[in-house]
Amino acid sequence: MTSTIDSGFQTSDLLSTLGARESALGGFGPAATGLAADAIRLLGGVPATEALPVAQLGRAFAETLADPAESAVALQYSVVHGKVPLRAWVAEHEGTTADRVLITNGALHGLSLLFAALLDPGDIVAVESPSFPLALRLLGHYDAWVVPVPVSAEGLDLDSLEQRLLDGLRLKLLYLIPDFQNPTRTTLSAADRARAVGLAEQYGFVVISDNPYRDLRLSRQPRKPLPSSVEPGSQPAARAACRTHDRETTIETPIRSRSGQHFTPTKD
């Protein structure tokens, strides 16, 4: 940033240390140029234009705003956790209870709340390599040390992660995308989901399951989310979950306290 105001000093001088380094934390990179008009962009999880529910939203807005009493409620500020009927609908869809659902303003808002609640500067976070670049940018914002873990054809390489834990690596969080991981398209098996949670219980870290694509499966039943616990009778504390789009986030208290792609430096 090099713009100035009338007095002549640079506005960049007003930025905090965090603000000054924010642009260097990475993201999707520069916008693609020279694409054909009918090109399908695979850079991010952007829905097809024809799949957007334009007509349905138009009807919903028209019906709501036609009733003065209902429209006044709809247009007012919401409550902190989100409207109760919407939370109940999400809870039914996700197989949980409404008191464990928090409505957020999208993916990064949900992740930011989780990271703010759980991370201190210098905490170590393991991520799939490659992973969602904006999550990596957000981890950089919270000054986390990011440890990339390889992804195989079967998803996150848990053998590699477990070996690093055995060698002394101590995580605060494991961030992963278990279904149709973008950009590798891998899906964790049920056994590996349980194994990831088991490692979290054994070594005392939290698993953040960022799972926006689970319902896009075209055949067979969707795989179940990561379990809250794999040890009978243990506290359901090793898992946090968030869903993109109508994003819902649940946080469970940890049982023990303890970037090729824009990674921040790693620390073993």
GROMACS .gro file of C-alpha atoms in nm:
model
  268
    1MET     CA    1   0.000   0.000   0.000
    2THR     CA    2   0.154   0.330  -0.108
    3SER     CA    3  -0.136   0.575  -0.118
    4THR     CA    4  -0.103   0.903   0.070
    5ILE     CA    5  -0.336   1.157   0.225
    6ASP     CA    6  -0.313   1.534   0.197
    7SER     CA    7  -0.046   1.568   0.466
    8GLY     CA    8   0.188   1.363   0.249
    9PHE     CA    9   0.268   1.064   0.473
   10GLN     CA   10   0.204   0.711   0.357
   11THR     CA   11  -0.112   0.543   0.484
   12SER     CA   12   0.091   0.222   0.511
   13ASP     CA   13   0.255   0.382   0.815
   14LEU     CA   14  -0.081   0.353   0.993
   15LEU     CA   15  -0.100  -0.025   0.956
   16SER     CA   16  -0.036  -0.258   1.245
   17THR     CA   17   0.231  -0.525   1.209
   18LEU     CA   18  -0.045  -0.773   1.129
   19GLY     CA   19  -0.208  -0.545   0.875
   20ALA     CA   20   0.120  -0.478   0.700
   21ARG     CA   21   0.193  -0.846   0.642
   22GLU     CA   22  -0.163  -0.953   0.562
   23SER     CA   23  -0.122  -0.932   0.184
   24ALA     CA   24   0.179  -1.165   0.197
   25LEU     CA   25  -0.012  -1.451   0.358
   26GLY     CA   26  -0.130  -1.607   0.033
   27GLY     CA   27  -0.461  -1.707  -0.121
   28PHE     CA   28  -0.575  -1.825  -0.463
   29GLY     CA   29  -0.311  -1.618  -0.639
   30PRO     CA   30  -0.365  -1.376  -0.928
   31ALA     CA   31  -0.686  -1.399  -1.127
   32ALA     CA   32  -0.674  -1.619  -1.436
   33THR     CA   33  -0.676  -1.432  -1.767
   34GLY     CA   34  -0.746  -1.527  -2.127
   35LEU     CA   35  -1.006  -1.791  -2.041
   36ALA     CA   36  -1.262  -1.901  -2.300
   37ALA     CA   37  -1.617  -1.784  -2.235
   38ASP     CA   38  -1.735  -2.142  -2.172
   39ALA     CA   39  -1.437  -2.242  -1.956
   40ILE     CA   40  -1.516  -2.428  -1.633
   41ARG     CA   41  -1.297  -2.287  -1.359
   42LEU     CA   42  -1.176  -2.551  -1.116
   43LEU     CA   43  -0.975  -2.316  -0.896
   44GLY     CA   44  -1.221  -2.304  -0.607
   45GLY     CA   45  -1.549  -2.455  -0.495
   46VAL     CA   46  -1.763  -2.210  -0.695
   47PRO     CA   47  -2.110  -2.340  -0.790
   48ALA     CA   48  -2.223  -2.343  -1.151
   49THR     CA   49  -2.428  -2.035  -1.238
   50GLU     CA   50  -2.721  -2.250  -1.351
   51ALA     CA   51  -2.726  -2.423  -1.010
   52LEU     CA   52  -2.785  -2.101  -0.816
   53PRO     CA   53  -3.142  -2.099  -0.671
   54VAL     CA   54  -3.239  -1.763  -0.821
   55ALA     CA   55  -3.608  -1.843  -0.873
   56GLN     CA   56  -3.648  -2.007  -0.532
   57LEU     CA   57  -3.485  -1.713  -0.353
   58GLY     CA   58  -3.699  -1.470  -0.550
   59ARG     CA   59  -4.018  -1.646  -0.438
   60ALA     CA   60  -3.899  -1.667  -0.078
   61PHE     CA   61  -3.817  -1.295  -0.064
   62ALA     CA   62  -4.147  -1.201  -0.231
   63GLU     CA   63  -4.353  -1.413   0.010
   64THR     CA   64  -4.169  -1.285   0.316
   65LEU     CA   65  -4.172  -0.916   0.222
   66ALA     CA   66  -4.542  -0.928   0.130
   67ASP     CA   67  -4.626  -0.966   0.500
   68PRO     CA   68  -4.533  -0.645   0.691
   69ALA     CA   69  -4.500  -0.818   1.026
   70GLU     CA   70  -4.291  -1.105   0.890
   71SER     CA   71  -4.074  -0.879   0.678
   72ALA     CA   72  -3.991  -0.657   0.977
   73VAL     CA   73  -3.867  -0.962   1.167
   74ALA     CA   74  -3.675  -1.095   0.866
   75LEU     CA   75  -3.492  -0.766   0.802
   76GLN     CA   76  -3.398  -0.696   1.162
   77TYR     CA   77  -3.068  -0.796   1.319
   78SER     CA   78  -3.045  -1.162   1.407
   79VAL     CA   79  -2.937  -1.309   1.740
   80VAL     CA   80  -2.576  -1.412   1.796
   81HIS     CA   81  -2.622  -1.783   1.730
   82GLY     CA   82  -2.860  -1.738   1.435
   83LYS     CA   83  -3.236  -1.770   1.395
   84VAL     CA   84  -3.377  -2.064   1.588
   85PRO     CA   85  -3.581  -2.212   1.299
   86LEU     CA   86  -3.276  -2.208   1.071
   87ARG     CA   87  -3.059  -2.366   1.341
   88ALA     CA   88  -3.323  -2.635   1.392
   89TRP     CA   89  -3.333  -2.706   1.017
   90VAL     CA   90  -2.953  -2.735   0.999
   91ALA     CA   91  -2.948  -2.954   1.310
   92GLU     CA   92  -3.201  -3.196   1.161
   93HIS     CA   93  -2.999  -3.215   0.839
   94GLU     CA   94  -2.674  -3.276   1.029
   95GLY     CA   95  -2.815  -3.519   1.284
   96THR     CA   96  -2.745  -3.302   1.587
   97THR     CA   97  -2.934  -3.061   1.814
   98ALA     CA   98  -3.002  -2.693   1.752
   99ASP     CA   99  -2.808  -2.582   2.060
  100ARG     CA  100  -2.490  -2.711   1.892
  101VAL     CA  101  -2.542  -2.511   1.571
  102LEU     CA  102  -2.400  -2.165   1.506
  103ILE     CA  103  -2.498  -1.981   1.187
  104THR     CA  104  -2.208  -1.788   1.034
  105ASN     CA  105  -2.151  -1.559   0.737
  106GLY     CA  106  -1.967  -1.820   0.531
  107ALA     CA  107  -1.667  -2.046   0.543
  108LEU     CA  108  -1.400  -1.804   0.660
  109HIS     CA  109  -1.621  -1.660   0.933
  110GLY     CA  110  -1.675  -2.009   1.076
  111LEU     CA  111  -1.305  -2.095   1.055
  112SER     CA  112  -1.205  -1.761   1.202
  113LEU     CA  113  -1.427  -1.819   1.505
  114LEU     CA  114  -1.272  -2.160   1.556
  115PHE     CA  115  -0.915  -2.038   1.517
  116ALA     CA  116  -0.977  -1.739   1.746
  117ALA     CA  117  -1.120  -1.967   2.014
  118LEU     CA  118  -0.847  -2.231   1.995
  119LEU     CA  119  -0.520  -2.082   1.870
  120ASP     CA  120  -0.248  -1.878   2.037
  121PRO     CA  121   0.042  -1.733   1.834
  122GLY     CA  122   0.293  -2.007   1.758
  123ASP     CA  123   0.051  -2.297   1.804
  124ILE     CA  124   0.115  -2.581   1.559
  125VAL     CA  125  -0.152  -2.677   1.306
  126ALA     CA  126  -0.128  -2.974   1.069
  127VAL     CA  127  -0.299  -2.940   0.731
  128GLU     CA  128  -0.333  -3.149   0.419
  129SER     CA  129  -0.082  -3.059   0.150
  130PRO     CA  130  -0.222  -2.912  -0.068
  131SER     CA  131  -0.514  -2.754   0.115
  132PHE     CA  132  -0.768  -2.472   0.098
  133PRO     CA  133  -0.547  -2.164   0.047
  134LEU     CA  134  -0.775  -1.920   0.226
  135ALA     CA  135  -0.769  -2.140   0.538
  136LEU     CA  136  -0.390  -2.120   0.522
  137ARG     CA  137  -0.412  -1.743   0.492
  138LEU     CA  138  -0.637  -1.733   0.797
  139LEU     CA  139  -0.397  -1.952   0.994
  140GLY     CA  140  -0.124  -1.705   0.903
  141HIS     CA  141  -0.343  -1.425   1.036
  142TYR     CA  142  -0.351  -1.601   1.373
  143ASP     CA  143   0.026  -1.655   1.356
  144ALA     CA  144   0.003  -2.034   1.364
  145TRP     CA  145   0.289  -2.263   1.260
  146VAL     CA  146   0.156  -2.474   0.973
  147VAL     CA  147   0.284  -2.829   0.925
  148PRO     CA  148   0.193  -2.975   0.582
  149VAL     CA  149   0.101  -3.345   0.577
  150PRO     CA  150   0.109  -3.531   0.242
  151VAL     CA  151  -0.212  -3.645   0.074
  152SER     CA  152  -0.217  -3.983  -0.099
  153ALA     CA  153  -0.479  -4.134  -0.330
  154GLU     CA  154  -0.667  -4.237  -0.014
  155GLY     CA  155  -0.660  -3.893   0.148
  156LEU     CA  156  -0.451  -3.760   0.434
  157ASP     CA  157  -0.136  -3.969   0.493
  158LEU     CA  158  -0.205  -4.068   0.852
  159ASP     CA  159   0.105  -4.288   0.866
  160SER     CA  160   0.316  -3.980   0.803
  161LEU     CA  161   0.123  -3.777   1.059
  162GLU     CA  162   0.145  -4.048   1.324
  163GLN     CA  163   0.519  -4.086   1.271
  164ARG     CA  164   0.570  -3.715   1.325
  165LEU     CA  165   0.362  -3.733   1.642
  166LEU     CA  166   0.574  -4.026   1.762
  167ASP     CA  167   0.884  -3.818   1.686
  168GLY     CA  168   0.760  -3.545   1.918
  169LEU     CA  169   0.543  -3.313   1.710
  170ARG     CA  170   0.271  -3.165   1.931
  171LEU     CA  171  -0.028  -3.018   1.751
  172LYS     CA  172  -0.299  -2.785   1.864
  173LEU     CA  173  -0.519  -2.849   1.558
  174LEU     CA  174  -0.555  -3.077   1.260
  175TYR     CA  175  -0.742  -2.907   0.975
  176LEU     CA  176  -0.874  -3.134   0.702
  177ILE     CA  177  -1.135  -3.164   0.427
  178PRO     CA  178  -1.255  -3.527   0.452
  179ASP     CA  179  -1.489  -3.551   0.150
  180PHE     CA  180  -1.383  -3.470  -0.207
  181GLN     CA  181  -1.084  -3.277  -0.081
  182ASN     CA  182  -1.011  -2.974  -0.296
  183PRO     CA  183  -0.788  -2.982  -0.497
  184THR     CA  184  -0.696  -3.353  -0.472
  185ARG     CA  185  -1.060  -3.489  -0.481
  186THR     CA  186  -0.972  -3.761  -0.227
  187THR     CA  187  -1.215  -3.887   0.038
  188LEU     CA  188  -1.112  -4.026   0.376
  189SER     CA  189  -1.236  -4.377   0.452
  190ALA     CA  190  -1.444  -4.444   0.762
  191ALA     CA  191  -1.146  -4.623   0.919
  192ASP     CA  192  -0.917  -4.325   0.859
  193ARG     CA  193  -1.174  -4.084   1.001
  194ALA     CA  194  -1.183  -4.287   1.321
  195ARG     CA  195  -0.803  -4.312   1.319
  196ALA     CA  196  -0.764  -3.933   1.288
  197VAL     CA  197  -0.992  -3.879   1.586
  198GLY     CA  198  -0.811  -4.152   1.778
  199LEU     CA  199  -0.479  -3.974   1.723
  200ALA     CA  200  -0.639  -3.650   1.844
  201GLU     CA  201  -0.757  -3.820   2.162
  202GLN     CA  202  -0.419  -3.985   2.216
  203TYR     CA  203  -0.210  -3.671   2.159
  204GLY     CA  204  -0.453  -3.404   2.279
  205PHE     CA  205  -0.533  -3.192   1.973
  206VAL     CA  206  -0.854  -3.079   1.803
  207VAL     CA  207  -0.968  -3.195   1.458
  208ILE     CA  208  -1.141  -2.935   1.241
  209SER     CA  209  -1.343  -3.109   0.972
  210ASP     CA  210  -1.421  -2.860   0.695
  211ASN     CA  211  -1.671  -3.052   0.486
  212PRO     CA  212  -1.857  -2.843   0.224
  213TYR     CA  213  -1.873  -3.112  -0.045
  214ARG     CA  214  -2.012  -3.413   0.142
  215ASP     CA  215  -2.360  -3.389  -0.009
  216LEU     CA  216  -2.231  -3.372  -0.367
  217ARG     CA  217  -2.179  -3.750  -0.389
  218LEU     CA  218  -2.356  -3.880  -0.701
  219SER     CA  219  -2.370  -4.246  -0.599
  220ARG     CA  220  -2.395  -4.441  -0.274
  221GLN     CA  221  -2.470  -4.289   0.062
  222PRO     CA  222  -2.248  -4.006   0.192
  223ARG     CA  223  -1.986  -4.120   0.440
  224LYS     CA  224  -2.055  -4.033   0.800
  225PRO     CA  225  -1.884  -3.727   0.951
  226LEU     CA  226  -1.581  -3.769   1.172
  227PRO     CA  227  -1.686  -3.926   1.502
  228SER     CA  228  -1.675  -3.712   1.814
  229SER     CA  229  -1.487  -3.986   1.995
  230VAL     CA  230  -1.354  -4.335   1.932
  231GLU     CA  231  -1.297  -4.429   2.296
  232PRO     CA  232  -1.605  -4.558   2.483
  233GLY     CA  233  -1.690  -4.326   2.769
  234SER     CA  234  -1.437  -4.059   2.674
  235GLN     CA  235  -1.527  -3.693   2.647
  236PRO     CA  236  -1.642  -3.600   2.295
  237ALA     CA  237  -1.367  -3.345   2.266
  238ALA     CA  238  -1.142  -3.417   1.975
  239ARG     CA  239  -1.356  -3.283   1.696
  240ALA     CA  240  -1.479  -2.952   1.569
  241ALA     CA  241  -1.688  -2.945   1.255
  242CYS     CA  242  -1.782  -2.683   1.004
  243ARG     CA  243  -1.987  -2.690   0.687
  244THR     CA  244  -1.943  -2.442   0.404
  245HIS     CA  245  -2.214  -2.240   0.229
  246ASP     CA  246  -2.505  -2.247   0.480
  247ARG     CA  247  -2.212  -2.294   0.710
  248GLU     CA  248  -2.272  -2.434   1.049
  249THR     CA  249  -1.998  -2.464   1.303
  250THR     CA  250  -1.982  -2.672   1.617
  251ILE     CA  251  -1.705  -2.653   1.873
  252GLU     CA  252  -1.637  -2.900   2.150
  253THR     CA  253  -1.398  -2.829   2.435
  254PRO     CA  254  -1.061  -3.001   2.386
  255ILE     CA  255  -0.991  -3.290   2.621
  256ARG     CA  256  -0.637  -3.169   2.681
  257SER     CA  257  -0.493  -2.832   2.618
  258ARG     CA  258  -0.193  -2.889   2.541
  259SER     CA  259   0.261  -2.267   0.319
  260GLY     CA  260   0.394  -2.551  -0.255
  261GLN     CA  261   0.115  -2.349  -0.141
  262HIS     CA  262   0.175  -2.040   0.070
  263PHE     CA  263   0.261  -2.237   0.384
  264THR     CA  264   0.399  -2.042   0.677
  265PRO     CA  265   0.726  -2.185   0.814
  266THR     CA  266   0.691  -2.523   0.980
  267LYS     CA  267   0.809  -2.614   1.326
  268ASP     CA  268   0.863  -2.974   1.445
   0.00000   0.00000   0.00000
